Amino acid sequence: MATLILVRHGRSTANTSGVLAGRTPGIALDERGAAQAAALPGRLAGVPLAAVVSSPLQRCRETVRPLLDARPGVPLHTEERISECDYGDWSGRKLAELMDEPLMQVVQGHASAAAFPGGESLRAMQARAVDAVRDWNARIEEEHGEDAVFAMCSHGDIIKAIVADALGLHLDLFQRIQVDPCSVTAIRYTRLRPFLLRLGDTGDLSGLAPRETPAAEGAAEVGGGAGAP
């Protein structure tokens, strides 16, 4: 099936001010985040993209804009299901003060039991995001073939939850995963299981281009490698 490139948005003004942005409107990339976004086309230069799918939030749209400008033929799709977690009453609050909330211990250690006041649960967040990934994988493969690659720009908790699902990890362990701003995480989905190709990568990404050698050459390896079918 298709290969998914998950891009976390570049560093935002909320990241630098220590605020839990959530779905608060008007959160833009800061100067560093804009530079990260500007570098993304070069990092992905060797990777053909069938489509770009983005969270509707401003910081994600700003992150993918340089990539789309560099590739005017690549379509952009907006996907509500990969929008940031709805943190409800926590949205817009300082992370430093949220650390004193009893719920924060649950969020960090027992995520599957965490539900934000006035917002959604982390279980619901993961379910919608994984459903979106599966739906887009099927759509991209149907339209562009099983070797197609597509990018999806989303948010830290969303990406960590998708990675946990791909690795077969319980949601309670997803906080052990880290993805930095504008990092790339790549997952190749197959009919048997997903393969994690990159996690929080901030360097060269040319190795994500489809292989020119037949896939069967590496298929006999026990356990498979990063790109095994």
Short mmCIF file of N, CA and C in Angstrom, two decimals, residues 135-219:
data_model
loop_
_atom_site.label_atom_id
_atom_site.label_comp_id
_atom_site.label_asym_id
_atom_site.label_seq_id
_atom_site.Cartn_x
_atom_site.Cartn_y
_atom_site.Cartn_z
N ASP A 135 -8.21 5.57 5.58
CA ASP A 135 -9.03 5.99 4.43
C ASP A 135 -8.18 6.61 3.33
N TRP A 136 -7.23 7.48 3.72
CA TRP A 136 -6.39 8.13 2.72
C TRP A 136 -5.42 7.15 2.09
N ASN A 137 -4.92 6.19 2.85
CA ASN A 137 -4.06 5.16 2.26
C ASN A 137 -4.79 4.44 1.14
N ALA A 138 -6.03 4.03 1.42
CA ALA A 138 -6.80 3.30 0.42
C ALA A 138 -7.07 4.17 -0.81
N ARG A 139 -7.40 5.44 -0.56
CA ARG A 139 -7.71 6.35 -1.67
C ARG A 139 -6.48 6.60 -2.54
N ILE A 140 -5.34 6.87 -1.90
CA ILE A 140 -4.12 7.16 -2.65
C ILE A 140 -3.68 5.94 -3.44
N GLU A 141 -3.76 4.76 -2.83
CA GLU A 141 -3.36 3.56 -3.56
C GLU A 141 -4.29 3.31 -4.75
N GLU A 142 -5.58 3.51 -4.56
CA GLU A 142 -6.52 3.28 -5.65
C GLU A 142 -6.27 4.23 -6.81
N GLU A 143 -5.94 5.49 -6.48
CA GLU A 143 -5.77 6.50 -7.53
C GLU A 143 -4.37 6.53 -8.13
N HIS A 144 -3.35 6.13 -7.35
CA HIS A 144 -1.97 6.31 -7.80
C HIS A 144 -1.11 5.05 -7.75
N GLY A 145 -1.65 3.95 -7.25
CA GLY A 145 -0.88 2.72 -7.21
C GLY A 145 -0.25 2.46 -5.85
N GLU A 146 0.19 1.21 -5.64
CA GLU A 146 0.67 0.82 -4.31
C GLU A 146 2.04 1.38 -3.97
N ASP A 147 2.77 1.93 -4.93
CA ASP A 147 4.07 2.55 -4.64
C ASP A 147 3.96 4.05 -4.39
N ALA A 148 2.75 4.57 -4.36
CA ALA A 148 2.56 6.01 -4.20
C ALA A 148 3.00 6.47 -2.80
N VAL A 149 3.42 7.72 -2.75
CA VAL A 149 3.82 8.36 -1.50
C VAL A 149 2.99 9.62 -1.34
N PHE A 150 2.47 9.86 -0.15
CA PHE A 150 1.74 11.10 0.09
C PHE A 150 2.12 11.66 1.45
N ALA A 151 1.96 12.97 1.59
CA ALA A 151 2.32 13.66 2.82
C ALA A 151 1.08 14.09 3.57
N MET A 152 1.18 14.07 4.88
CA MET A 152 0.08 14.48 5.75
C MET A 152 0.66 15.37 6.84
N CYS A 153 0.22 16.62 6.92
CA CYS A 153 0.75 17.56 7.91
C CYS A 153 -0.22 17.68 9.07
N SER A 154 0.27 17.37 10.26
CA SER A 154 -0.61 17.35 11.41
C SER A 154 0.13 17.84 12.65
N HIS A 155 -0.26 17.32 13.81
CA HIS A 155 0.18 17.84 15.11
C HIS A 155 0.85 16.75 15.94
N GLY A 156 1.59 17.17 16.94
CA GLY A 156 2.41 16.24 17.71
C GLY A 156 1.65 15.05 18.29
N ASP A 157 0.59 15.32 19.03
CA ASP A 157 -0.15 14.23 19.67
C ASP A 157 -0.82 13.34 18.62
N ILE A 158 -1.30 13.92 17.55
CA ILE A 158 -1.92 13.14 16.48
C ILE A 158 -0.89 12.18 15.87
N ILE A 159 0.28 12.70 15.55
CA ILE A 159 1.31 11.87 14.92
C ILE A 159 1.77 10.77 15.87
N LYS A 160 1.98 11.10 17.13
CA LYS A 160 2.40 10.09 18.10
C LYS A 160 1.36 8.99 18.24
N ALA A 161 0.09 9.36 18.21
CA ALA A 161 -0.98 8.37 18.32
C ALA A 161 -1.03 7.46 17.09
N ILE A 162 -0.78 8.03 15.91
CA ILE A 162 -0.75 7.23 14.68
C ILE A 162 0.44 6.27 14.71
N VAL A 163 1.59 6.74 15.18
CA VAL A 163 2.77 5.89 15.28
C VAL A 163 2.53 4.75 16.26
N ALA A 164 1.93 5.05 17.40
CA ALA A 164 1.63 4.01 18.38
C ALA A 164 0.76 2.92 17.77
N ASP A 165 -0.24 3.34 17.00
CA ASP A 165 -1.10 2.36 16.33
C ASP A 165 -0.31 1.52 15.34
N ALA A 166 0.56 2.16 14.57
CA ALA A 166 1.34 1.43 13.57
C ALA A 166 2.29 0.42 14.20
N LEU A 167 2.80 0.74 15.39
CA LEU A 167 3.73 -0.14 16.07
C LEU A 167 3.03 -1.16 16.96
N GLY A 168 1.71 -1.09 17.04
CA GLY A 168 0.98 -2.00 17.92
C GLY A 168 1.15 -1.67 19.39
N LEU A 169 1.46 -0.41 19.69
CA LEU A 169 1.63 0.02 21.08
C LEU A 169 0.31 0.47 21.66
N HIS A 170 0.09 0.17 22.93
CA HIS A 170 -1.08 0.69 23.62
C HIS A 170 -0.99 2.20 23.70
N LEU A 171 -2.12 2.85 23.65
CA LEU A 171 -2.14 4.32 23.71
C LEU A 171 -1.47 4.83 24.98
N ASP A 172 -1.49 4.07 26.05
CA ASP A 172 -0.85 4.50 27.29
C ASP A 172 0.65 4.71 27.12
N LEU A 173 1.23 4.18 26.07
CA LEU A 173 2.67 4.32 25.83
C LEU A 173 3.01 5.40 24.82
N PHE A 174 2.01 6.09 24.29
CA PHE A 174 2.31 7.01 23.18
C PHE A 174 3.13 8.21 23.60
N GLN A 175 3.13 8.56 24.89
CA GLN A 175 3.93 9.69 25.34
C GLN A 175 5.42 9.39 25.33
N ARG A 176 5.79 8.14 25.09
CA ARG A 176 7.21 7.79 24.98
C ARG A 176 7.78 8.14 23.59
N ILE A 177 6.90 8.52 22.69
CA ILE A 177 7.29 8.87 21.33
C ILE A 177 7.45 10.39 21.24
N GLN A 178 8.47 10.85 20.56
CA GLN A 178 8.68 12.29 20.40
C GLN A 178 8.82 12.65 18.93
N VAL A 179 8.11 13.68 18.52
CA VAL A 179 8.25 14.21 17.16
C VAL A 179 8.42 15.73 17.27
N ASP A 180 9.54 16.22 16.82
CA ASP A 180 9.84 17.65 16.92
C ASP A 180 9.13 18.45 15.83
N PRO A 181 9.03 19.76 16.00
CA PRO A 181 8.42 20.59 14.95
C PRO A 181 9.09 20.41 13.60
N CYS A 182 8.28 20.24 12.58
CA CYS A 182 8.69 20.05 11.19
C CYS A 182 9.52 18.77 10.98
N SER A 183 9.44 17.85 11.92
CA SER A 183 10.08 16.55 11.71
C SER A 183 9.19 15.69 10.83
N VAL A 184 9.81 14.67 10.24
CA VAL A 184 9.10 13.77 9.34
C VAL A 184 9.10 12.36 9.92
N THR A 185 7.94 11.78 9.94
CA THR A 185 7.75 10.39 10.34
C THR A 185 7.11 9.68 9.16
N ALA A 186 7.68 8.56 8.74
CA ALA A 186 7.18 7.86 7.56
C ALA A 186 6.77 6.44 7.91
N ILE A 187 5.62 6.05 7.41
CA ILE A 187 5.08 4.70 7.65
C ILE A 187 4.66 4.11 6.32
N ARG A 188 5.15 2.91 6.04
CA ARG A 188 4.69 2.19 4.85
C ARG A 188 3.68 1.14 5.29
N TYR A 189 2.47 1.30 4.83
CA TYR A 189 1.41 0.36 5.19
C TYR A 189 1.36 -0.78 4.17
N THR A 190 1.23 -2.00 4.67
CA THR A 190 1.07 -3.16 3.81
C THR A 190 -0.17 -3.92 4.27
N ARG A 191 -0.52 -4.96 3.55
CA ARG A 191 -1.71 -5.73 3.91
C ARG A 191 -1.49 -6.59 5.14
N LEU A 192 -0.23 -6.80 5.52
CA LEU A 192 0.06 -7.59 6.71
C LEU A 192 0.30 -6.72 7.94
N ARG A 193 1.07 -5.66 7.75
CA ARG A 193 1.39 -4.79 8.89
C ARG A 193 2.08 -3.53 8.38
N PRO A 194 2.09 -2.48 9.19
CA PRO A 194 2.82 -1.27 8.82
C PRO A 194 4.31 -1.41 9.17
N PHE A 195 5.13 -0.63 8.47
CA PHE A 195 6.55 -0.54 8.77
C PHE A 195 6.89 0.92 9.04
N LEU A 196 7.52 1.17 10.17
CA LEU A 196 7.95 2.52 10.50
C LEU A 196 9.30 2.76 9.84
N LEU A 197 9.34 3.68 8.87
CA LEU A 197 10.56 3.96 8.10
C LEU A 197 11.38 5.09 8.70
N ARG A 198 10.74 6.09 9.24
CA ARG A 198 11.39 7.22 9.88
C ARG A 198 10.55 7.63 11.09
N LEU A 199 11.23 8.15 12.11
CA LEU A 199 10.52 8.67 13.27
C LEU A 199 11.16 9.99 13.68
N GLY A 200 10.43 11.07 13.57
CA GLY A 200 10.93 12.37 13.99
C GLY A 200 12.19 12.79 13.27
N ASP A 201 12.30 12.48 11.99
CA ASP A 201 13.50 12.76 11.21
C ASP A 201 13.55 14.24 10.82
N THR A 202 14.68 14.87 11.08
CA THR A 202 14.84 16.27 10.71
C THR A 202 15.93 16.46 9.67
N GLY A 203 16.42 15.38 9.07
CA GLY A 203 17.50 15.46 8.10
C GLY A 203 17.08 15.12 6.69
N ASP A 204 17.99 14.47 5.96
CA ASP A 204 17.77 14.12 4.56
C ASP A 204 16.72 13.02 4.44
N LEU A 205 15.84 13.16 3.45
CA LEU A 205 14.73 12.23 3.30
C LEU A 205 14.72 11.52 1.95
N SER A 206 15.81 11.61 1.21
CA SER A 206 15.81 11.04 -0.13
C SER A 206 15.61 9.53 -0.13
N GLY A 207 15.93 8.88 0.99
CA GLY A 207 15.77 7.44 1.07
C GLY A 207 14.33 6.99 1.07
N LEU A 208 13.40 7.93 1.16
CA LEU A 208 11.98 7.57 1.14
C LEU A 208 11.42 7.44 -0.26
N ALA A 209 12.21 7.76 -1.27
CA ALA A 209 11.75 7.60 -2.64
C ALA A 209 11.53 6.11 -2.92
N PRO A 210 10.55 5.78 -3.77
CA PRO A 210 10.31 4.36 -4.10
C PRO A 210 11.57 3.69 -4.62
N ARG A 211 11.79 2.46 -4.21
CA ARG A 211 12.99 1.74 -4.62
C ARG A 211 12.89 1.34 -6.09
N GLU A 212 14.04 1.34 -6.75
CA GLU A 212 14.07 0.96 -8.16
C GLU A 212 14.23 -0.55 -8.32
N THR A 213 14.77 -1.22 -7.29
CA THR A 213 14.94 -2.67 -7.37
C THR A 213 13.64 -3.36 -7.02
N PRO A 214 13.40 -4.56 -7.54
CA PRO A 214 12.17 -5.28 -7.23
C PRO A 214 12.02 -5.52 -5.74
N ALA A 215 10.80 -5.38 -5.25
CA ALA A 215 10.54 -5.55 -3.82
C ALA A 215 10.88 -6.95 -3.35
N ALA A 216 10.78 -7.94 -4.24
CA ALA A 216 10.99 -9.33 -3.84
C ALA A 216 12.42 -9.60 -3.40
N GLU A 217 13.37 -8.74 -3.78
CA GLU A 217 14.77 -8.99 -3.45
C GLU A 217 15.01 -9.03 -1.95
N GLY A 218 14.26 -8.25 -1.21
CA GLY A 218 14.46 -8.22 0.24
C GLY A 218 13.38 -8.94 1.01
N ALA A 219 12.48 -9.59 0.30
CA ALA A 219 11.31 -10.15 0.97
C ALA A 219 11.61 -11.40 1.76
#
